XYZ file of C-alpha atoms in Angstrom:
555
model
C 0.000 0.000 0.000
C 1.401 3.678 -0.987
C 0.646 5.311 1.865
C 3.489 7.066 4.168
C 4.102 9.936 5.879
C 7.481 10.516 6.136
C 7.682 13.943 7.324
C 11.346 13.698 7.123
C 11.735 13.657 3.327
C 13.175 16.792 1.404
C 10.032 18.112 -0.225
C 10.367 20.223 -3.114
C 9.377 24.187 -2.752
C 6.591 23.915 -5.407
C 4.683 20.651 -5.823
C 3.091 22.125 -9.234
C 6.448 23.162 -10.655
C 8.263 20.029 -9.783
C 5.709 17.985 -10.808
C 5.913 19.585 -14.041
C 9.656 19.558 -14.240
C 9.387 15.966 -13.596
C 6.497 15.276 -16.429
C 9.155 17.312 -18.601
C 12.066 15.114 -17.721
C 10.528 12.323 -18.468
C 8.727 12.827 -21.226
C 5.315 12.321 -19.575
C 2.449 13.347 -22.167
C -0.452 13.307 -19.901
C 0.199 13.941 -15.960
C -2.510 14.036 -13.659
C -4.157 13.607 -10.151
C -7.196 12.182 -9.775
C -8.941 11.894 -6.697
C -11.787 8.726 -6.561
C -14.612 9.331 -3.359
C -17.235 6.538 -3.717
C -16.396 5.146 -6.910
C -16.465 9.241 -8.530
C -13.358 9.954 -9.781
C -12.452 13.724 -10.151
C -9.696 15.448 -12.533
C -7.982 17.585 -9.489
C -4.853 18.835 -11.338
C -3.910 17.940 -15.028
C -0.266 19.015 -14.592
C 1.041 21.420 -17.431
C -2.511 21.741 -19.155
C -4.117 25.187 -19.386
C -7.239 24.520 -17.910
C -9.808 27.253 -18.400
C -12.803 25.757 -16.417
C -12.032 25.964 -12.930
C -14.471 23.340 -11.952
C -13.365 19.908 -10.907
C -14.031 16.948 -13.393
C -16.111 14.729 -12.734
C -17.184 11.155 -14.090
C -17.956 7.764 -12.653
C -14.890 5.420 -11.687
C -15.064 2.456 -14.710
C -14.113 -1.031 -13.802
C -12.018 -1.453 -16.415
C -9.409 0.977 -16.335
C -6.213 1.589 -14.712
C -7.062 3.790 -12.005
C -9.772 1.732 -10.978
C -6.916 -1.305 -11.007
C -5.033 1.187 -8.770
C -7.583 1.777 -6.570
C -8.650 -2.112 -6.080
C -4.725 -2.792 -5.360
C -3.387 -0.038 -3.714
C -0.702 -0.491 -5.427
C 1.051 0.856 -8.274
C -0.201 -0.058 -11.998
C 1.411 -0.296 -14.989
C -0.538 -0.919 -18.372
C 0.791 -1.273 -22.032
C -2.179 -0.553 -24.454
C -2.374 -3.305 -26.755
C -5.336 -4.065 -29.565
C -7.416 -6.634 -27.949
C -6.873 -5.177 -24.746
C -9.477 -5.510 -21.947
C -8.261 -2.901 -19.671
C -9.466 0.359 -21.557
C -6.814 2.978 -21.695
C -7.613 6.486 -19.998
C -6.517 8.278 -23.371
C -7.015 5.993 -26.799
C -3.777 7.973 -28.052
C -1.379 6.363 -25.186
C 0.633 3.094 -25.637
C 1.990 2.923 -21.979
C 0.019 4.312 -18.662
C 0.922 4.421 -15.188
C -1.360 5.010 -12.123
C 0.190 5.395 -8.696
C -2.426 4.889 -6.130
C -2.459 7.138 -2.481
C -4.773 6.751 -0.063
C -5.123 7.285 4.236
C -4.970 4.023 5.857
C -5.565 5.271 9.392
C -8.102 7.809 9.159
C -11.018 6.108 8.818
C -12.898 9.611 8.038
C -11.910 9.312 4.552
C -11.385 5.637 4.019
C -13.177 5.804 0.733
C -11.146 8.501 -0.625
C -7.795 7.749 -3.356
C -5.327 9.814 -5.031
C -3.935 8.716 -7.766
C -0.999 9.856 -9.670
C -1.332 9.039 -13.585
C 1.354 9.246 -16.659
C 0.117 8.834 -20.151
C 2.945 8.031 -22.389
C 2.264 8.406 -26.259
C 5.464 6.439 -27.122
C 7.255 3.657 -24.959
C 9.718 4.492 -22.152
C 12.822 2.760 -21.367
C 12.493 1.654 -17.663
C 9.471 2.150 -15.553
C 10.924 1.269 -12.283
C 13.559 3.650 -12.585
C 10.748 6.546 -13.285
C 8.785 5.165 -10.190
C 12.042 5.113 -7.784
C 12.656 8.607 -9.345
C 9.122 9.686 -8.461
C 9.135 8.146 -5.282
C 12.440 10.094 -4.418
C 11.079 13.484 -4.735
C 7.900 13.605 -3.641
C 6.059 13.507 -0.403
C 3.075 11.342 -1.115
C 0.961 12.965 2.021
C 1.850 16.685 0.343
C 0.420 15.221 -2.828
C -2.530 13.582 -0.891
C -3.399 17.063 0.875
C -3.101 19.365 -1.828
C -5.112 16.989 -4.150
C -8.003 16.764 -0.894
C -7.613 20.569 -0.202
C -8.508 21.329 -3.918
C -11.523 18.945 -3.842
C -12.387 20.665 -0.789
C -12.524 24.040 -1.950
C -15.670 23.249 -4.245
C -17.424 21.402 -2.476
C -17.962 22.799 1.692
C -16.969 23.033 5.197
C -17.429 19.405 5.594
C -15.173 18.609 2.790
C -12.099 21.090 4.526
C -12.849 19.958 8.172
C -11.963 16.481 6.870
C -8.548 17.477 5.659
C -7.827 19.580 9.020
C -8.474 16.112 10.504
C -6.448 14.639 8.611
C -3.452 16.783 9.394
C -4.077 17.155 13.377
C -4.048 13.555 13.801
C -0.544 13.160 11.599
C 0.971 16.428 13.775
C -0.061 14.074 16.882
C 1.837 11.057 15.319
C 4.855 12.989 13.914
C 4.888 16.281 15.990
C 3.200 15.662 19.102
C 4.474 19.388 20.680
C 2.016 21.100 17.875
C -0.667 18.735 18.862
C -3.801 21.462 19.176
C -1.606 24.737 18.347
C -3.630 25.293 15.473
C -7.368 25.336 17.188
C -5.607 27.070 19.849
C -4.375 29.987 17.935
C -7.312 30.199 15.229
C -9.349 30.537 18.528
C -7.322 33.733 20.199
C -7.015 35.236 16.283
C -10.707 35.254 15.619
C -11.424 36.419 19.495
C -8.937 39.257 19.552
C -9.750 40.051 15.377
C -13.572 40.588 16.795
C -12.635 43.254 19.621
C -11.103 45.325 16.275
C -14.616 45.112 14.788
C -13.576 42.453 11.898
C -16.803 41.365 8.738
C -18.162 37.571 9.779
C -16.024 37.259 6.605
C -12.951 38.231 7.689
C -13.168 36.730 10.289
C -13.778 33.577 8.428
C -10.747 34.016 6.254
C -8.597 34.840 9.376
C -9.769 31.515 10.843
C -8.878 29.758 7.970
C -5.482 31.124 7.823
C -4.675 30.855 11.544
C -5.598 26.918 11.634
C -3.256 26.560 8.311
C -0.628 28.776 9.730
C 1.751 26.358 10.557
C 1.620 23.903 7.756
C 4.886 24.728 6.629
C 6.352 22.733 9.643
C 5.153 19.418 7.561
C 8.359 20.730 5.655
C 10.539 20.568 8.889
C 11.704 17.279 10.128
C 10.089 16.261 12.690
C 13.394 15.435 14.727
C 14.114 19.673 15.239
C 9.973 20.147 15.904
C 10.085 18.107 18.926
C 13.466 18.466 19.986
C 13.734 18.936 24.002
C 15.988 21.250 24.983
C 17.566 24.544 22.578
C 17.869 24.357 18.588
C 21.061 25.156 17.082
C 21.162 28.120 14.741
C 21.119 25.745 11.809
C 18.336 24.097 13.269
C 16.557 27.575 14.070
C 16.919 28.744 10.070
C 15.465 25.650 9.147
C 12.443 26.230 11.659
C 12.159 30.069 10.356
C 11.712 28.716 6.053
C 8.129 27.068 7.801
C 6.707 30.598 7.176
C 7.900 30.403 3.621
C 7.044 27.009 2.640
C 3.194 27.346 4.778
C 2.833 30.471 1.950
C 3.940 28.079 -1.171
C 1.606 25.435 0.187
C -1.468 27.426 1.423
C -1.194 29.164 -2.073
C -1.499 26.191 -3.824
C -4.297 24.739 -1.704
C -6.323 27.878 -0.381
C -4.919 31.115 -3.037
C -8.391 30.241 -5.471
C -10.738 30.561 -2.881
C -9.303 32.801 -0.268
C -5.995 34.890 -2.141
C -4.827 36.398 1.177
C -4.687 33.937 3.429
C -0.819 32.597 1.653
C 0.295 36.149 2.487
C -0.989 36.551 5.932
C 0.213 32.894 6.666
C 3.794 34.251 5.101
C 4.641 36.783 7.542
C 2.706 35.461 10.601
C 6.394 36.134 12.134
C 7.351 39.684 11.215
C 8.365 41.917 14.374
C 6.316 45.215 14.726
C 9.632 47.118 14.994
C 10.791 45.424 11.218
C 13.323 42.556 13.366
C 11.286 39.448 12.501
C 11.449 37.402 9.358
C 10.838 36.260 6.324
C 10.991 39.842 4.781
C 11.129 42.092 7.798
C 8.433 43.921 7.393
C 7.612 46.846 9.836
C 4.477 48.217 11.912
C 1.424 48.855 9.077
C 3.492 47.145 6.746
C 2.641 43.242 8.332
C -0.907 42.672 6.747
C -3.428 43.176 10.041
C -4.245 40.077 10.264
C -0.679 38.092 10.476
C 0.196 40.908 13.422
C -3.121 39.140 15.061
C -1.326 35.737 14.537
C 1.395 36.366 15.662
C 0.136 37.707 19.054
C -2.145 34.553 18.890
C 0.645 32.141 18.544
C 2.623 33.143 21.238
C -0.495 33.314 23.796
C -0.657 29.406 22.610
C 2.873 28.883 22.849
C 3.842 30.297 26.693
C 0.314 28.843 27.859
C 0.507 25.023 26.711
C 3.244 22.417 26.985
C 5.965 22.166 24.837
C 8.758 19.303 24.096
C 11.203 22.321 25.497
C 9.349 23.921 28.439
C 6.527 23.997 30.738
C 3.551 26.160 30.918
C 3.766 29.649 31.092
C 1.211 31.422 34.108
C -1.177 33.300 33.193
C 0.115 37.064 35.044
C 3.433 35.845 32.983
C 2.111 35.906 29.771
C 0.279 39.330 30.225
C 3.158 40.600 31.469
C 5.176 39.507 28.248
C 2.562 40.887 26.083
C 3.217 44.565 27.805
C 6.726 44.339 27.888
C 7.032 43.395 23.821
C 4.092 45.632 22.359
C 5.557 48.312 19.969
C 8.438 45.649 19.977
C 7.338 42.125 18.821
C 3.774 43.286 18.663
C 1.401 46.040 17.252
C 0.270 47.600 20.539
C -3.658 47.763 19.237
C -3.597 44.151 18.900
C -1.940 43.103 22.403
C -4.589 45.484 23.978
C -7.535 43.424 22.083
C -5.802 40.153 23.340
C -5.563 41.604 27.125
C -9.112 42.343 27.146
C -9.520 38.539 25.950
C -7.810 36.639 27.676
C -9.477 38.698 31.062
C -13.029 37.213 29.236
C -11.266 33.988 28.538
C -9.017 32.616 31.121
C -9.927 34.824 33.720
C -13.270 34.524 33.825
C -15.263 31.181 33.442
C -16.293 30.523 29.974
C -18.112 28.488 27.621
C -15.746 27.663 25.008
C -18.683 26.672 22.587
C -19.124 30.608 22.402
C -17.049 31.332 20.404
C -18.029 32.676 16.907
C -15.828 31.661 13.868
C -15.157 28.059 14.883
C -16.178 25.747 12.999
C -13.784 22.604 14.140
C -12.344 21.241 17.726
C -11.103 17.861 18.701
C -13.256 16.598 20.861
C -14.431 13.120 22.834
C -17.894 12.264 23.204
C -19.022 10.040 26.169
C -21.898 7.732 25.309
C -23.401 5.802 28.557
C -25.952 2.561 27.165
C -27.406 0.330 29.508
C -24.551 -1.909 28.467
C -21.693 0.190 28.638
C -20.069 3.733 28.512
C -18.280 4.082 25.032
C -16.103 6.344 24.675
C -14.822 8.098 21.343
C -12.090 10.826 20.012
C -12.609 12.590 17.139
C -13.827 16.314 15.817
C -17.030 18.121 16.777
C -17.825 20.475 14.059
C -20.795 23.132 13.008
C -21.865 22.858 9.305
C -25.399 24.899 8.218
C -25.835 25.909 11.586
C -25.841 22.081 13.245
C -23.381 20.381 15.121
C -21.654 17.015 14.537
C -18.972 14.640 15.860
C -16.900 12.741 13.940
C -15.646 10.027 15.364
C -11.711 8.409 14.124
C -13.076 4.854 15.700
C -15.656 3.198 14.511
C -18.498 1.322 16.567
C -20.595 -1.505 15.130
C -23.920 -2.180 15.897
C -24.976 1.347 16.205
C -28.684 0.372 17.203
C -27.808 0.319 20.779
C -26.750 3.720 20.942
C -30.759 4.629 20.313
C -31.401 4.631 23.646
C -28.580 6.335 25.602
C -28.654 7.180 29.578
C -26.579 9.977 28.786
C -23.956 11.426 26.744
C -21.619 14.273 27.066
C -19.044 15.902 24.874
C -15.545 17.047 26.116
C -13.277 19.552 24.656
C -9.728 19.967 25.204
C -8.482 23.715 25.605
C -5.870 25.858 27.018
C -4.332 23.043 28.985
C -7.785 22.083 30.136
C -11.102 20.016 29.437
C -14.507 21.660 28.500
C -17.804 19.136 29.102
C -20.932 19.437 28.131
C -24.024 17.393 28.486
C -25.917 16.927 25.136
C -28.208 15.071 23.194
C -27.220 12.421 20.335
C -28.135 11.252 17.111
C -26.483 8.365 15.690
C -26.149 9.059 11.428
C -23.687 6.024 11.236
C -20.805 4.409 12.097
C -18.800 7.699 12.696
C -21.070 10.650 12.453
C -22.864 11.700 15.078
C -25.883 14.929 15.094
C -25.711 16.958 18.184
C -28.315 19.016 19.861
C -29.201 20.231 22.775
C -25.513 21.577 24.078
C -25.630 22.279 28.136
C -22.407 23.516 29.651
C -21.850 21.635 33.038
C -19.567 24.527 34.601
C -22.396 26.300 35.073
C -23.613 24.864 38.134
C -20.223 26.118 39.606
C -20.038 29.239 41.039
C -16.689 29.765 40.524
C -14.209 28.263 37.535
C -10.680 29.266 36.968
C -7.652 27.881 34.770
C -4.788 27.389 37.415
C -1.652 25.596 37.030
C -0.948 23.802 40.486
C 1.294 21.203 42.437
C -0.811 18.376 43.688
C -0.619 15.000 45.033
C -2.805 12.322 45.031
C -2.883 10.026 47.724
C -4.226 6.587 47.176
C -5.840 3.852 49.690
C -2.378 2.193 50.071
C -0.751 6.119 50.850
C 1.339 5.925 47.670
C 1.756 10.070 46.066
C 0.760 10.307 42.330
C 2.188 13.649 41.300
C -0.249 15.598 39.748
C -0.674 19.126 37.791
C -3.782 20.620 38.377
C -5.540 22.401 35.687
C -8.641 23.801 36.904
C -10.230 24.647 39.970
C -13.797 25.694 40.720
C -15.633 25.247 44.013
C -16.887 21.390 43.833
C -14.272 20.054 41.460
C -11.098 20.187 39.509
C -9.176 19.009 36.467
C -5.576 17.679 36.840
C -3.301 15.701 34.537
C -0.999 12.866 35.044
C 0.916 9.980 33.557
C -1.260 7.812 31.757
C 0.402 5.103 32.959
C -1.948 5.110 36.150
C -4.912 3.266 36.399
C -7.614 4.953 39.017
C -10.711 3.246 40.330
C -13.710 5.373 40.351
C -15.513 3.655 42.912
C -12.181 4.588 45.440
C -12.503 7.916 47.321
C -8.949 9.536 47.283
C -7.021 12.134 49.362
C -5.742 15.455 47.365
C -2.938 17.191 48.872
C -2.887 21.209 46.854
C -0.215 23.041 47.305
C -1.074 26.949 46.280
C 1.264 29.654 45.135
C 1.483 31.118 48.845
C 2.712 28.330 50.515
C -0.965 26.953 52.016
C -1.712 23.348 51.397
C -5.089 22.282 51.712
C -6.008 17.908 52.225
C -9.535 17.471 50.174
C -11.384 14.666 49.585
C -13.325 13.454 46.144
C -13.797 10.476 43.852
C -12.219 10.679 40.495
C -15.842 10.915 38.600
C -13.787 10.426 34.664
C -10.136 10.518 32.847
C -10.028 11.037 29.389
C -6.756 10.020 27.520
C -5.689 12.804 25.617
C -2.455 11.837 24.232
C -0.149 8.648 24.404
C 1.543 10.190 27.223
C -0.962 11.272 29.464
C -4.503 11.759 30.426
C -6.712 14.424 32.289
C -9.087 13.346 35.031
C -12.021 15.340 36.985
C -11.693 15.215 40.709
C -15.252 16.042 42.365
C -14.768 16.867 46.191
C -16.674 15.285 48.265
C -17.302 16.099 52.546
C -15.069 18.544 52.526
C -15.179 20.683 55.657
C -16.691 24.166 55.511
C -13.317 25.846 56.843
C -11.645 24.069 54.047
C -14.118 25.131 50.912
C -14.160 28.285 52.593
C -10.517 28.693 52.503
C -10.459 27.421 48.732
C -13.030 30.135 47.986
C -10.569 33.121 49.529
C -7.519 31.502 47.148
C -9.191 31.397 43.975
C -10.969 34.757 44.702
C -7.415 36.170 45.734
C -6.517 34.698 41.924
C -9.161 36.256 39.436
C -8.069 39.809 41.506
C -4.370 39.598 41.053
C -5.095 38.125 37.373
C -7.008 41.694 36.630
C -4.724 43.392 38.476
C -1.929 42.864 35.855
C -4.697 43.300 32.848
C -5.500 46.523 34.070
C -2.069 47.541 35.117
């Protein structure tokens, strides 16, 4: 099967243009991608043609072709036209053809969906495998894959898009695991701060779009500087810094039809306000609005989640970086727009849900039977003003899940978990309606993202060290190794150390853990007979928090 993602290959700076170079070296008549979805096979790129229609091709996959011999084998295909052949060739005029068949393995999202490479030759060539070890030297098979899907996507919805962004996040949380979520992250603080400088709906959209996509260059970067621990080298930094370069190049080629200034604003997403950034080193007015909003975005994201290189950045920290690099790093309008959100964000409790412009977040849904609790990860997702989740494992026998107990949905942001109690629909094996959304915080009084020291003290008085996430005033959120296993029906001691020096002893049942990556998982802690001195005195700390927190916004 020709499917890989070897994100350490040298990829070529334009897939187009090399793929055309290539057709030319070899002497390739006809050279194009097709892309097959349910047995419809679509012209996505005929390499080298001049093409005046701009809509995609479209005709129904034959049996007796090479590209449907591709697609049956997953595996490459090489045909020599004769007379009384009964493979029929794609083009009458060919003697030799050659299909090279790509498809997804693990995404089971798009199982039905192939790329295929094809060469038409109108004369016979001297060695095909050399041409295929050629081809398979120079090109990234996933870049082809994407920019074939994105192109599809374009014409054809939301849906169609939030498939490929899928696609991507869950091969940056194989091959990159420190950019796992970066992208949600920072298209959610873009469209947030771009809406307190009175953005269109349609900007907005477009800044979304580009914000999600504006790290895609770093499929360029091998993988082995991404997640490096510790500092780069400066060869290893200018190889990080061409990502801005190479995410314009590829969001041109997927994205410039439909939305022409996203490649630029993805481009200099990392130009200083004082002219001292890079690619071009632009200055002040100069950076295109909405890359200054990025780049303010991406560095909320990257001081306040975990990196392969650092911990977590607090909250008064990364206000207090903002202020001391506006008119620097940052246009000062901007970093004003982002203090006032992340006061309405972090600060305050919130209901991420809220948030207008998103359209896609990984997510897990929860589904409790009268069997069993299933639960699922995948991507919960707003199309024509309904919600879905996509799930990335299926479940058979789907019947049962007509009559649920309950179900919620959880959503992982800012270094913490979002859940919500809603209604389901089952469409099929993987696609889910949702209705009825209900945010469970809200029976809290009081909600606040924290970053604490915390141990967990089981029956047999062994410590689990623990980083607390959230707090509120009957639960919190903390993350550990996943390499623990916790018994729900087990009360446990919490030992919380706060930033003052108090520790506080409270009691609770771990109530759910949700894996969120192979290296750990978050769980809720509910508290349960704790005394009223003790609630009382975790009251007066996170109280003493959200002040201090404003303090520095206002300051």
């Amino acid at each position: 099967m020709l499917t890989y993602f070897d994100f350490n290959t040298k990829i070529n700076l334009d897939l187009l243009e090399s793929l055309s170079n290539f057709k030319e070296e070899f002497n390739i008549n006809s050279l194009i991608i097709y892309l097959i979805d349910n047995k419809r096979i679509y012209n996505v790129e005929e390499v080298g043609a001049e093409i005046i229609d701009t809509a995609l091709s479209l005709k129904i996959l034959q049996n007796n072709n090479i590209v449907s011999l591709a697609c049956d084998s997953l595996k490459p295909v090489y045909h020599l036209i004769e007379d009384d052949d009964a493979v029929a060739p794609m083009n009458k005029n060919f003697m030799e053809e050659v299909c090279i068949p790509i498809k997804v393995e693990k995404h089971k999202d798009i199982k039905d969906i192939i790329v295929c490479v094809y060469f038409g030759f109108t004369n016979k060539i001297k060695d095909i495998a050399e041409l295929l070890s050629l081809f398979f030297s120079k090109f990234n098979l996933f870049e082809i894959y994407s920019y074939a899907f994105s192109k599809y996507s374009q014409l054809i919805g939301i849906e169609r898009i939030s498939k490929l962004l899928m696609v991507l996040e869950d091969n940056i949380k194989f091959n990159q695991p420190s950019l796992r979520l970066h992208a949600f992250n920072v298209a959610f603080w873009s469209v947030e701060i771009a809406k307190k400088l009175n953005f269109s709906k349609s900007d907005l959209e477009k800044l979304y779009y580009a914000a999600l996509f504006h790290d895609i260059g770093k499929i360029r970067i091998k993988s082995s500087i991404i997640n490096k621990e510790g500092s780069l080298t400066e060869e290893e930094y200018e190889e990080v810094k061409r990502h801005a370069e190479y995410g314009y190049i590829i969001t041109k080629e997927l994205l410039g039809d439909v939305y022409p200034d996203i490649p630029s604003w993805v481009k200099y997403h990392h130009e200083m306000y004082d002219g001292s950034g890079y690619p071009t080193g632009l200055k002040g007015n100069d950076i295109p609005l909405p890359s200054r909003i990025i780049k303010v975005a991406d560095v909320i994201d990257v001081l306040h989640s975990p990196r392969s290189y650092k911990q977590t950045v607090s909250v008064d920290k990364i206000i207090a970086e903002l202020k001391r690099c506006s008119k620097k790093d940052f246009d000062p309008e901007v970093v004003n727009a982002a203090l006032e959100v992340i006061n309405e964000r972090i600060i305050l409790p919130m209901d991420i849900l809220k948030s207008e412009g998103e359209k896609i977040l990984p997510a897990y849904l929860s589904l409790q039977t009268y069997k069993d609790i299933i639960n699922l990860e995948g991507y919960f997702y707003l199309n024509e003003e309904k919600s879905y989740f996509k799930s990335t494992n299926t479940i058979k026998g789907i019947e049962d899940l007509w009559n649920l107990i309950s179900a919620s949905l959880v959503i992982e942001k800012f270094n913490s978990i979002h859940e919500y109690e809603v209604d389901v629909v089952p469409i099929d094996e993987n696609n889910y309606l949702i209705s009825n959304i209900r945010l469970l915080e809200k029976k809290s009084y009081v909600s606040i993202l924290w970053e604490l020291d915390a141990y967990l003290i089981t029956q047999d008085g062994k410590n689990i060290n623990v980083k607390v996430k959230r707090l509120s005033d009957d639960y919190l959120l903390f993350v550990c190794d996943n390499s623990y296993t916790f018994n729900m029906a087990n009360p446990y001691k919490l030992m919380l150390q706060f930033e003052d020096g108090e520790v506080l002893i409270l009691n609770g049942r771990i109530t759910y853990s949700y894996p969120v990556s192979d290296n750990y998982i978050y769980c809720k802690y509910t508290f349960a007979n704790i005394p009223e001195a003790t609630r009382d005195k975790l009251f007066r700390q996170i109280f003493r928090k959200q002040i201090e927190l404003r303090k520095h916004v206002n300051l």
